[in-house]
Tab-separated table of N, CA, C and O in Angstrom:
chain	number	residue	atom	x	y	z
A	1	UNK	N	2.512	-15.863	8.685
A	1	UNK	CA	1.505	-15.414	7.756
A	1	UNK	C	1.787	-13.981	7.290
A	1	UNK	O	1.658	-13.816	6.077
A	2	UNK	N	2.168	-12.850	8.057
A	2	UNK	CA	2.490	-11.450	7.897
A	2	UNK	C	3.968	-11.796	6.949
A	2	UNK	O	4.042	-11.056	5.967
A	3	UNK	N	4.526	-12.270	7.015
A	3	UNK	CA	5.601	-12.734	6.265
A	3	UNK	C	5.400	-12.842	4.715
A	3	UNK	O	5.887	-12.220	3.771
A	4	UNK	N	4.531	-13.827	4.809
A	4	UNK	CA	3.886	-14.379	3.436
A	4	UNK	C	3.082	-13.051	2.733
A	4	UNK	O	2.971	-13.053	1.507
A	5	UNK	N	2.542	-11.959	3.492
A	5	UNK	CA	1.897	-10.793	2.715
A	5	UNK	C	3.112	-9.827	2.669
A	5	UNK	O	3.010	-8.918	1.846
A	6	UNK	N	4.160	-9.867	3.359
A	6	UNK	CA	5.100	-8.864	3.274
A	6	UNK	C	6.122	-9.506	1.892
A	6	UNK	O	6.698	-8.661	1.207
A	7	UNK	N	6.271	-10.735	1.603
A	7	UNK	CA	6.693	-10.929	0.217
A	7	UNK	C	5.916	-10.416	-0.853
A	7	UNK	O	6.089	-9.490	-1.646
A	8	UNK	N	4.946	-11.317	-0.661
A	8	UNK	CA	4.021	-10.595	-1.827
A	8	UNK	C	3.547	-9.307	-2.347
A	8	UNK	O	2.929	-9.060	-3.383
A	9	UNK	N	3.903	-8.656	-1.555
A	9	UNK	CA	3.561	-7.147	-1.776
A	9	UNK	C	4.747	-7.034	-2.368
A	9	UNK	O	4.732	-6.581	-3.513
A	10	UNK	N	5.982	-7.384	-1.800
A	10	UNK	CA	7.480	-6.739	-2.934
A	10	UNK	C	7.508	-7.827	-4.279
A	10	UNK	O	8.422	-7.810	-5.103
A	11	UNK	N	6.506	-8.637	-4.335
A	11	UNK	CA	6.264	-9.677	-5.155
A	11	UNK	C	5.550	-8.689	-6.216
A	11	UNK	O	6.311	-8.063	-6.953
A	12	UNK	N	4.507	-8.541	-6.326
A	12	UNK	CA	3.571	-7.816	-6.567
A	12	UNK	C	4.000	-6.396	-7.393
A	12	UNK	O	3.653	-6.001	-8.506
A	13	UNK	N	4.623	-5.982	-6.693
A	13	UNK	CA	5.366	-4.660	-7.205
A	13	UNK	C	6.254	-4.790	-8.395
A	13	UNK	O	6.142	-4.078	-9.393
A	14	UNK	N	7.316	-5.917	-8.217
A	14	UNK	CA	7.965	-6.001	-9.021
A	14	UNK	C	7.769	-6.777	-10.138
A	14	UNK	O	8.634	-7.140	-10.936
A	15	UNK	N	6.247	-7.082	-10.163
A	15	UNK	CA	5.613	-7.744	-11.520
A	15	UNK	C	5.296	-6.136	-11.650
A	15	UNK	O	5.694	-5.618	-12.694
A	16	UNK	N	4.815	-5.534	-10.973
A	16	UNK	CA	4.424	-4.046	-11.891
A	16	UNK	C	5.534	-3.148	-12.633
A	16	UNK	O	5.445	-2.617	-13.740
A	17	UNK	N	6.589	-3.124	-11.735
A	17	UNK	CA	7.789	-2.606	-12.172
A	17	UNK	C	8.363	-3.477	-13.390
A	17	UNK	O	9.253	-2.875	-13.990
A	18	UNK	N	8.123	-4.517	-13.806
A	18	UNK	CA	8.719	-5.243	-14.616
A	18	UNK	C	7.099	-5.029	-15.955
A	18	UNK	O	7.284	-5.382	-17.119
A	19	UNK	N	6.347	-4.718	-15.725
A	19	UNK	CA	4.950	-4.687	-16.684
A	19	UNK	C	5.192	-2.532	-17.388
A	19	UNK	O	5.180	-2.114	-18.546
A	20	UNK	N	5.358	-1.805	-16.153
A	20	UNK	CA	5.706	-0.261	-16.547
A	20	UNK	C	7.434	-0.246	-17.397
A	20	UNK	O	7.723	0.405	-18.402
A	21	UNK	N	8.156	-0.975	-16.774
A	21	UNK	CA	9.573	-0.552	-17.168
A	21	UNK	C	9.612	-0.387	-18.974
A	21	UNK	O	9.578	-1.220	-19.879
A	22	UNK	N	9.689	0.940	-18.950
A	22	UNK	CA	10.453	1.178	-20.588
A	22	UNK	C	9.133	2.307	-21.560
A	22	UNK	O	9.190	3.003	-22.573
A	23	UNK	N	7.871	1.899	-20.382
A	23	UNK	CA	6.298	2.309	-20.917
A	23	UNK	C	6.675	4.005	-21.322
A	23	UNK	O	7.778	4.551	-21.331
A	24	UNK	N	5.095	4.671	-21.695
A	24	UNK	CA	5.160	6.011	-21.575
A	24	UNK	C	4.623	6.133	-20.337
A	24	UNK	O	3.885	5.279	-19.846
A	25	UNK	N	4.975	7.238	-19.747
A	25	UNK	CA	4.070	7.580	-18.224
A	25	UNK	C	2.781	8.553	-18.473
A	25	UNK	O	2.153	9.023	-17.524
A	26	UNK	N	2.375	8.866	-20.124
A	26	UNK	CA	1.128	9.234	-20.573
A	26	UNK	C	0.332	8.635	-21.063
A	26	UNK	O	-0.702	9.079	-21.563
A	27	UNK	N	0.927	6.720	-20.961
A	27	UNK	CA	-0.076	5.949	-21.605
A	27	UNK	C	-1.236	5.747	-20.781
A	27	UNK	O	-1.196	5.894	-19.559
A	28	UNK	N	-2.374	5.380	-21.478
A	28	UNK	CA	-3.740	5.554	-20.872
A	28	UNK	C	-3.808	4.219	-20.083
A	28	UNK	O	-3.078	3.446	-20.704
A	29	UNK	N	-4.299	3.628	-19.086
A	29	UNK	CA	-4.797	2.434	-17.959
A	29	UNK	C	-5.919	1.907	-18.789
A	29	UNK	O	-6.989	2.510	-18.705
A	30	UNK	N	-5.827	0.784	-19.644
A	30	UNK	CA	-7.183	0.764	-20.286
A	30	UNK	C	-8.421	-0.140	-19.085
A	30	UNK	O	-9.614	-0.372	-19.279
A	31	UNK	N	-7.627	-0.451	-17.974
A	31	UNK	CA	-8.758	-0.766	-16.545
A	31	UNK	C	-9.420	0.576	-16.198
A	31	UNK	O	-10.651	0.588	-16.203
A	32	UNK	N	-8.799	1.646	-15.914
A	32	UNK	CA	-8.990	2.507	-15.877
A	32	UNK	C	-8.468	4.003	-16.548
A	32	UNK	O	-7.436	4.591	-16.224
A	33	UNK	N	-9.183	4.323	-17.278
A	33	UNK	CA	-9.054	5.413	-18.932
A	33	UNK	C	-8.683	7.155	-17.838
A	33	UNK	O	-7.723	7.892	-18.063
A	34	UNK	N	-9.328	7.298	-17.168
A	34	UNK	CA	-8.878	8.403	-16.590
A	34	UNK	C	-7.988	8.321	-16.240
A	34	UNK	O	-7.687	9.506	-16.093
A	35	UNK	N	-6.900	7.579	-15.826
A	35	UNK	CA	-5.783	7.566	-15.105
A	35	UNK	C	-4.774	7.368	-16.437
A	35	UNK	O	-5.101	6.883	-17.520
A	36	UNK	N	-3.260	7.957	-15.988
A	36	UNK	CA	-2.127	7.314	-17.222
A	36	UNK	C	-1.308	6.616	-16.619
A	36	UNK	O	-1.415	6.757	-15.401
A	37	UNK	N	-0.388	5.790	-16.986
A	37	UNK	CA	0.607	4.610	-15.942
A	37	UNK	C	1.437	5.599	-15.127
A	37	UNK	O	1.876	5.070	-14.106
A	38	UNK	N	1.753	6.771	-15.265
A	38	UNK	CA	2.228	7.736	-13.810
A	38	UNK	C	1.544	7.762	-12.985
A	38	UNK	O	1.912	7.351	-11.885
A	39	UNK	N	0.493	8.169	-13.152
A	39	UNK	CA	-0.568	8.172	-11.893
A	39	UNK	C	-0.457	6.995	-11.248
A	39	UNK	O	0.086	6.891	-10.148
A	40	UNK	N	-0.876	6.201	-11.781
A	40	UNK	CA	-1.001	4.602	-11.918
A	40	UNK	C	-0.120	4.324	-10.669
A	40	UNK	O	-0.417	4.255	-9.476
A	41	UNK	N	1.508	4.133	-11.579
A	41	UNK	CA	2.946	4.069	-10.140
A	41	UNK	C	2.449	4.864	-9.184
A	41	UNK	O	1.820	4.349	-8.260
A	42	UNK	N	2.600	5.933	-9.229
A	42	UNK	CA	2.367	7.140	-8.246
A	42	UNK	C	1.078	6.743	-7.128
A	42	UNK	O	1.347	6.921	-5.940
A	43	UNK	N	-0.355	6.194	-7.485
A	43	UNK	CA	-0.693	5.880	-6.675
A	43	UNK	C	-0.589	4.308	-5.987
A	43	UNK	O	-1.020	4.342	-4.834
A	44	UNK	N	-0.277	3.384	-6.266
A	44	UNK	CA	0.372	2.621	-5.990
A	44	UNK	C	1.882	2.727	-5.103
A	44	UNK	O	1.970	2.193	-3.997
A	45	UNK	N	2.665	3.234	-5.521
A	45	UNK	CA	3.747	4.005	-4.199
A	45	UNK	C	3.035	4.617	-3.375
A	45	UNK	O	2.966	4.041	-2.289
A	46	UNK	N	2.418	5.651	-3.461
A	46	UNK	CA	1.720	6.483	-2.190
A	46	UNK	C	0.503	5.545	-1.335
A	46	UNK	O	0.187	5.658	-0.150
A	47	UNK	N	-0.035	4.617	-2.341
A	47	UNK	CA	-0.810	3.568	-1.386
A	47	UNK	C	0.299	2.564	-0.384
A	47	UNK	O	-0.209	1.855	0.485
A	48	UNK	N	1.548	2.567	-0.542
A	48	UNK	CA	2.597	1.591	-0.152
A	48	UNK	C	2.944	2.521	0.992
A	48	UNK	O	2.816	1.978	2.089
A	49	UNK	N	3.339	3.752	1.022
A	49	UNK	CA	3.883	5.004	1.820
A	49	UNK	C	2.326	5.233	3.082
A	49	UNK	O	2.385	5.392	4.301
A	50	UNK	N	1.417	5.181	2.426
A	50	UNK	CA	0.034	5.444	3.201
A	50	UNK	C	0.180	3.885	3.971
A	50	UNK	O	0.802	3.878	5.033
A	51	UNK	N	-0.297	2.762	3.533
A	51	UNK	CA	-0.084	1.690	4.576
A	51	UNK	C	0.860	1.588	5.631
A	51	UNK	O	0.373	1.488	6.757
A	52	UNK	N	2.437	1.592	5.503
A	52	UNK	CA	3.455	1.825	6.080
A	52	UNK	C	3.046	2.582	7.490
A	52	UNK	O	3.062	2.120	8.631
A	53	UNK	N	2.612	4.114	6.958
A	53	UNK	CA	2.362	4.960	7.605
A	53	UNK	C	1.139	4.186	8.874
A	53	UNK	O	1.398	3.880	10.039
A	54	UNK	N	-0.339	4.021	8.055
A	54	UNK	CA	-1.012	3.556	8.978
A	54	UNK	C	-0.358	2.444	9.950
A	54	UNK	O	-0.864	2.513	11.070
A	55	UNK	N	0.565	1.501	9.841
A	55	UNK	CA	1.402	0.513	10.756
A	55	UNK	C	2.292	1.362	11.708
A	55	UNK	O	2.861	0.880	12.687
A	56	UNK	N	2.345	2.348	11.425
A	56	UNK	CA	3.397	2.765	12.339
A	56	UNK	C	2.890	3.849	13.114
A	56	UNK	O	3.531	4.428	13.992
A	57	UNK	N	1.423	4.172	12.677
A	57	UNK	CA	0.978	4.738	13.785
A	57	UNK	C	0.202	4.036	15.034
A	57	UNK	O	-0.051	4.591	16.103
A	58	UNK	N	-0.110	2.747	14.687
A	58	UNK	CA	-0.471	1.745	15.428
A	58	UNK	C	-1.774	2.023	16.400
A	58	UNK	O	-1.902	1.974	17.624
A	59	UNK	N	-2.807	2.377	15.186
A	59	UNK	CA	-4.444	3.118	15.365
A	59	UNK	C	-4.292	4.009	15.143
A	59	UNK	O	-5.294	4.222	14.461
A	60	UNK	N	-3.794	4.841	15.151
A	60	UNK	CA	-4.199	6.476	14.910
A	60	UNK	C	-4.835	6.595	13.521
A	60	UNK	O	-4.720	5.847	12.550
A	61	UNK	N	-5.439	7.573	13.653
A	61	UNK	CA	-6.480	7.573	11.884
A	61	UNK	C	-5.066	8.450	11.443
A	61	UNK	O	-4.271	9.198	12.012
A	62	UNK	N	-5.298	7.771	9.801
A	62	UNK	CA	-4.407	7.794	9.039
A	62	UNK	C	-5.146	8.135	8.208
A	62	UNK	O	-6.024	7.280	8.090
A	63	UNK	N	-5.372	9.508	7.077
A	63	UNK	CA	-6.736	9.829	6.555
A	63	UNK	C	-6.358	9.291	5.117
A	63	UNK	O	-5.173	9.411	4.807
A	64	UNK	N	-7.253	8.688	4.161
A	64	UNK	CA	-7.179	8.197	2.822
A	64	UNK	C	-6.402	8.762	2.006
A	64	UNK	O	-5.681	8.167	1.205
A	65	UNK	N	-6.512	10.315	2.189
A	65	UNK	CA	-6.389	11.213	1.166
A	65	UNK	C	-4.727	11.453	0.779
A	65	UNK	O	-4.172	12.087	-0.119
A	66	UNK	N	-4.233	10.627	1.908
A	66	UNK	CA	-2.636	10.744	2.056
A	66	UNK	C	-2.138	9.977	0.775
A	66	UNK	O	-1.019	10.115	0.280
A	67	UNK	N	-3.364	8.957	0.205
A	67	UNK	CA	-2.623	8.727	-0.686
A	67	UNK	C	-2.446	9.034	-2.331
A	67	UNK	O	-1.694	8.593	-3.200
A	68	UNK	N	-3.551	10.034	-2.301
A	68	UNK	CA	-3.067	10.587	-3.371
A	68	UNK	C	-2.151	11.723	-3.420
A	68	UNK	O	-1.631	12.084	-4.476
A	69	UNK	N	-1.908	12.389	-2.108
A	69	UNK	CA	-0.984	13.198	-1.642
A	69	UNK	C	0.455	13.064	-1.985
A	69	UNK	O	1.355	13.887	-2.152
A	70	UNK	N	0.385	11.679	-2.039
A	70	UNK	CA	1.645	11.123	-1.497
A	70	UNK	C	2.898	11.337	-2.853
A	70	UNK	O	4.116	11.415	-2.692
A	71	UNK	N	2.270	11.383	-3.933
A	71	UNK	CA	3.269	11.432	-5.408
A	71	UNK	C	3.192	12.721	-5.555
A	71	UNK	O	4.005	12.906	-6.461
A	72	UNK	N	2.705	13.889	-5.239
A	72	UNK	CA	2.798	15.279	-5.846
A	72	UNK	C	3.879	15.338	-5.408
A	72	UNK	O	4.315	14.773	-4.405
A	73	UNK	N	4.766	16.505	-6.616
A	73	UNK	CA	5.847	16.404	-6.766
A	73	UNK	C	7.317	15.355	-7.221
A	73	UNK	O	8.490	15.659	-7.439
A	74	UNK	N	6.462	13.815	-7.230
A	74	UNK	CA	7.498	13.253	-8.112
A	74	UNK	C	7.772	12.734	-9.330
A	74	UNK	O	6.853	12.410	-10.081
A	75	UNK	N	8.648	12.639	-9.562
A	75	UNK	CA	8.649	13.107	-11.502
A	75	UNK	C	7.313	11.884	-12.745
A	75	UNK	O	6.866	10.778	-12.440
A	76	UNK	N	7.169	12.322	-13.466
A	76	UNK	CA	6.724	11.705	-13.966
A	76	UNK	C	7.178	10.761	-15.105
A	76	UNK	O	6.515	10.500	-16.109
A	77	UNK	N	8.376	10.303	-14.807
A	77	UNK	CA	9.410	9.926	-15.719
A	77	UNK	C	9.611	8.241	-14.978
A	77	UNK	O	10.181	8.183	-13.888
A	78	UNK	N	9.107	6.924	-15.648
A	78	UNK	CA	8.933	5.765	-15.019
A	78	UNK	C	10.134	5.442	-14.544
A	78	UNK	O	10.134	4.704	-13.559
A	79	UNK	N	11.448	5.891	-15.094
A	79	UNK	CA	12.516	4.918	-14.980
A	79	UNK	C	12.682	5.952	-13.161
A	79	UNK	O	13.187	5.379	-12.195
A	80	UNK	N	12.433	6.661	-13.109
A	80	UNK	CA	12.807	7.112	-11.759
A	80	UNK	C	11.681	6.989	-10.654
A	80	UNK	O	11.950	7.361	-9.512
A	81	UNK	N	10.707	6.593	-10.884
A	81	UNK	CA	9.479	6.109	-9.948
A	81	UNK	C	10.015	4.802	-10.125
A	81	UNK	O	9.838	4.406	-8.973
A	82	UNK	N	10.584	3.758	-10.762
A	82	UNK	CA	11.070	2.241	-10.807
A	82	UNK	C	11.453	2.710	-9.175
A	82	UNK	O	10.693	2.593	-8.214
A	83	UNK	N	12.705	3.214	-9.159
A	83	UNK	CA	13.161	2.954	-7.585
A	83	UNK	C	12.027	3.249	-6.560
A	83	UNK	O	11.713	2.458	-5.670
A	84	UNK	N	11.526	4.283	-6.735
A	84	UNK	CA	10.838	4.821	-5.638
A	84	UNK	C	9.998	4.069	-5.575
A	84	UNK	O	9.910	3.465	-4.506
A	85	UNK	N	8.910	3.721	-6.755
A	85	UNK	CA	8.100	2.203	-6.502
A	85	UNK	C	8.549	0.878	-5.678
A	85	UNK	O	7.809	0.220	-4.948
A	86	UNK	N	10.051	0.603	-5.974
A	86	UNK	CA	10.574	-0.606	-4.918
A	86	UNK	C	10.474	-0.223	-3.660
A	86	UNK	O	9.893	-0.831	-2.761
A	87	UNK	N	11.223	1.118	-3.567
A	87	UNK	CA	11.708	1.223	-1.813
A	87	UNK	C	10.630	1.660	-1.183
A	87	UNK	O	10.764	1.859	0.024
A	88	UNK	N	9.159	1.950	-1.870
A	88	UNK	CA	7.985	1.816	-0.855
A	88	UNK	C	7.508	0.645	-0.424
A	88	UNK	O	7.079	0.618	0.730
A	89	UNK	N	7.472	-0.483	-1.170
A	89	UNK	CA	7.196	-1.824	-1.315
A	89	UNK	C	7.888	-2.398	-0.202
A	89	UNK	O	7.268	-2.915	0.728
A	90	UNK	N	9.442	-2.324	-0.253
A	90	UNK	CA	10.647	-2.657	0.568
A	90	UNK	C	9.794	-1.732	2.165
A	90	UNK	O	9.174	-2.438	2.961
A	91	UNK	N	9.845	-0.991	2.282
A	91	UNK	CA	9.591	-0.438	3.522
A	91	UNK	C	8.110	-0.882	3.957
A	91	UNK	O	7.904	-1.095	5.152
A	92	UNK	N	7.479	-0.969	3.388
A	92	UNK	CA	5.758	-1.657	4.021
A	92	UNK	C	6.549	-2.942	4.177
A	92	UNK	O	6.972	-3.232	5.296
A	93	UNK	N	6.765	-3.681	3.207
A	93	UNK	CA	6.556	-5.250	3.607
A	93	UNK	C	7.674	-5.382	5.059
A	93	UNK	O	7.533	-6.212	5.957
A	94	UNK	N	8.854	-4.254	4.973
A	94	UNK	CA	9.709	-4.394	6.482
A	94	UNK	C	8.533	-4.106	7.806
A	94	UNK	O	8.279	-4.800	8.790
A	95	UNK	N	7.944	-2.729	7.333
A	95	UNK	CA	6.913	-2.596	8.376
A	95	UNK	C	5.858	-3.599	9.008
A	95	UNK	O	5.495	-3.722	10.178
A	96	UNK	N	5.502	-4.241	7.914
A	96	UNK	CA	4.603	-5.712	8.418
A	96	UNK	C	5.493	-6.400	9.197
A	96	UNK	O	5.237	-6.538	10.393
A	97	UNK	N	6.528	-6.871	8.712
A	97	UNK	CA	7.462	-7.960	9.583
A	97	UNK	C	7.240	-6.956	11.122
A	97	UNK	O	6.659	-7.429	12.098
A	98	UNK	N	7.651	-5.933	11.108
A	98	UNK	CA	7.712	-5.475	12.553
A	98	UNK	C	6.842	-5.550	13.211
A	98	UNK	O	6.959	-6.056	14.327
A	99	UNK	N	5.852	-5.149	12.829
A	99	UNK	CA	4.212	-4.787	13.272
A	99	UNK	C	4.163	-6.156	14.078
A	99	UNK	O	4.060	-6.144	15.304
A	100	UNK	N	4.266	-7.733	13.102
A	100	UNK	CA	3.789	-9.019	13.134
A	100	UNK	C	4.599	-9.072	14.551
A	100	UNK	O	3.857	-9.234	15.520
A	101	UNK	N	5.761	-8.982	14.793
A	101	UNK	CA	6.661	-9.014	15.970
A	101	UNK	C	5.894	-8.210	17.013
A	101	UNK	O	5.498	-8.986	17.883
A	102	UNK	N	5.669	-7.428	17.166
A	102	UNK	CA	4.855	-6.601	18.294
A	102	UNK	C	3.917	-7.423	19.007
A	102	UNK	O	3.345	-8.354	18.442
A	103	UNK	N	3.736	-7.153	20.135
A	103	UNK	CA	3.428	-7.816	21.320
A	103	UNK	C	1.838	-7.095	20.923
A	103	UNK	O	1.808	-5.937	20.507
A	104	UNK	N	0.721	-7.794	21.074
A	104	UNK	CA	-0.725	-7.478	20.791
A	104	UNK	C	-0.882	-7.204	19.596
A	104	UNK	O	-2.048	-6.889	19.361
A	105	UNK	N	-0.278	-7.186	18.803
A	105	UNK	CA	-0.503	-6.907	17.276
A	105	UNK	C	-1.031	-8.026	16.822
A	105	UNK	O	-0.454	-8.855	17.526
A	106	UNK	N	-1.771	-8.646	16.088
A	106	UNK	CA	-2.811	-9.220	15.323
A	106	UNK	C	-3.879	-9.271	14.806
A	106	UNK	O	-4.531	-8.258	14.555
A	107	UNK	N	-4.250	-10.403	14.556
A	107	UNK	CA	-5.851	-10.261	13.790
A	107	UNK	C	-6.404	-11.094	15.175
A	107	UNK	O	-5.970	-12.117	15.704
A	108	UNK	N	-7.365	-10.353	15.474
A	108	UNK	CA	-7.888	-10.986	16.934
A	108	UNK	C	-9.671	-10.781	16.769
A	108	UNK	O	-10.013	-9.607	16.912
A	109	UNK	N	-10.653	-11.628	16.531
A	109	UNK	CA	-11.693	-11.071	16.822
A	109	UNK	C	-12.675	-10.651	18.317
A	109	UNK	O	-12.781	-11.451	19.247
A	110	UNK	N	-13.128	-9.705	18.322
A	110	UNK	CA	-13.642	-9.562	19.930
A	110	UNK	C	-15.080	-10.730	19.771
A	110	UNK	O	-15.695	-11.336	18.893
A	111	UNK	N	-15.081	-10.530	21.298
A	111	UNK	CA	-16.496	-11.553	21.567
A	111	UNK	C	-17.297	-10.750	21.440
A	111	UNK	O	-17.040	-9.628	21.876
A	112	UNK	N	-18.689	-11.021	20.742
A	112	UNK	CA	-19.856	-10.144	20.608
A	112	UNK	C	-20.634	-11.098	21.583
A	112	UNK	O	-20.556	-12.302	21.828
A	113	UNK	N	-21.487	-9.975	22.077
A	113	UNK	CA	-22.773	-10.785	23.195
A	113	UNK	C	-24.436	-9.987	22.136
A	113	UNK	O	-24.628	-8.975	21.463
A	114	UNK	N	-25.016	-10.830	22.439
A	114	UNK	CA	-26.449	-11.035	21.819
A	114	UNK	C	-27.046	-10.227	22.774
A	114	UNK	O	-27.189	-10.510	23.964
A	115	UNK	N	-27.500	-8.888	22.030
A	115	UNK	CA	-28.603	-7.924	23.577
A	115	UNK	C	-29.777	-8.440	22.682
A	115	UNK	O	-29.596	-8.743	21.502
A	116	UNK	N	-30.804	-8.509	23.210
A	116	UNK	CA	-32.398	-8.599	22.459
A	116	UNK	C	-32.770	-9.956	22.238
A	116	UNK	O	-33.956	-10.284	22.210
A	117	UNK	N	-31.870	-10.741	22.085
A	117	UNK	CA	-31.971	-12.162	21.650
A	117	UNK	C	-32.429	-13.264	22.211
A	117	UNK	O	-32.897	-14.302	21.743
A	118	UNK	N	-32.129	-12.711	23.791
A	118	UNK	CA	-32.292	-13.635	24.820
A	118	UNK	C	-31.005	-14.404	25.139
A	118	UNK	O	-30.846	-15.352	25.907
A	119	UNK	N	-30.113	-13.751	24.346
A	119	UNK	CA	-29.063	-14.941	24.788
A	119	UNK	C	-28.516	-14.520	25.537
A	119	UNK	O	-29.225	-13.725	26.153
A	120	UNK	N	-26.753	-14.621	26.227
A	120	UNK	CA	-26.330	-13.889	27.186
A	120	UNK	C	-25.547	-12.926	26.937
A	120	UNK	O	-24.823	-12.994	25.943
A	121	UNK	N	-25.510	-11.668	27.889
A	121	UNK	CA	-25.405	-10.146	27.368
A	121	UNK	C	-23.760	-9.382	28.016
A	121	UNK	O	-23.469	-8.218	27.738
């Protein structure tokens, strides 16, 4: 299953990379008007770099803000965020595969007990 989200995410990307390639990086997001398709890549890579990150700290708080952090300083020129957009993509979806391999790593729900209910506690 971690497999199947670790494609799709480099799936995913490279419908975006194939939707930005050739664009302006000052054109406006008409989903969203405040933002221009740099930002756009830019947070999308740094959301890819921020996930990664949260997997590899394996719980540790990983604070939100990392991901808008994460593009200052890189160019605003699409054809050179193209790569950097892949090889974040490429490195999360590797990070999932690993994560999925790890011994206690999953989606596990805990048992909840009923206090007040009468049921058992």
């Amino acid at each position: 299953m971690v497999d199947d989200y670790a494609e799709e995410i480099v799936r995913q990307t490279e419908s975006l990379r194939e939707t930005v390639r050739g664009g302006d990086a000052r054109a406006r997001v008409p989903s969203c008007p405040e933002w221009n398709l740099g930002q756009l890549v830019r947070h999308v890579g740094g959301t890819h770099r921020w996930a990664e990150r949260c997997l590899r700290a394996g719980g540790a708080e990983v604070w939100d803000e990392q991901v808008n952090k994460v593009g200052s300083g890189v160019t605003e020129d699409l054809a050179a965020l193209d790569g950097w957009l892949a090889a974040g993509a490429e490195r999360l979806a590797a990070r999932c595969a690993r994560s999925a391999r790890r011994p206690g790593c999953g989606h596990r729900r805990r048992a909840r007990t009923q206090r007040g209910s009468g049921g058992a506690g």
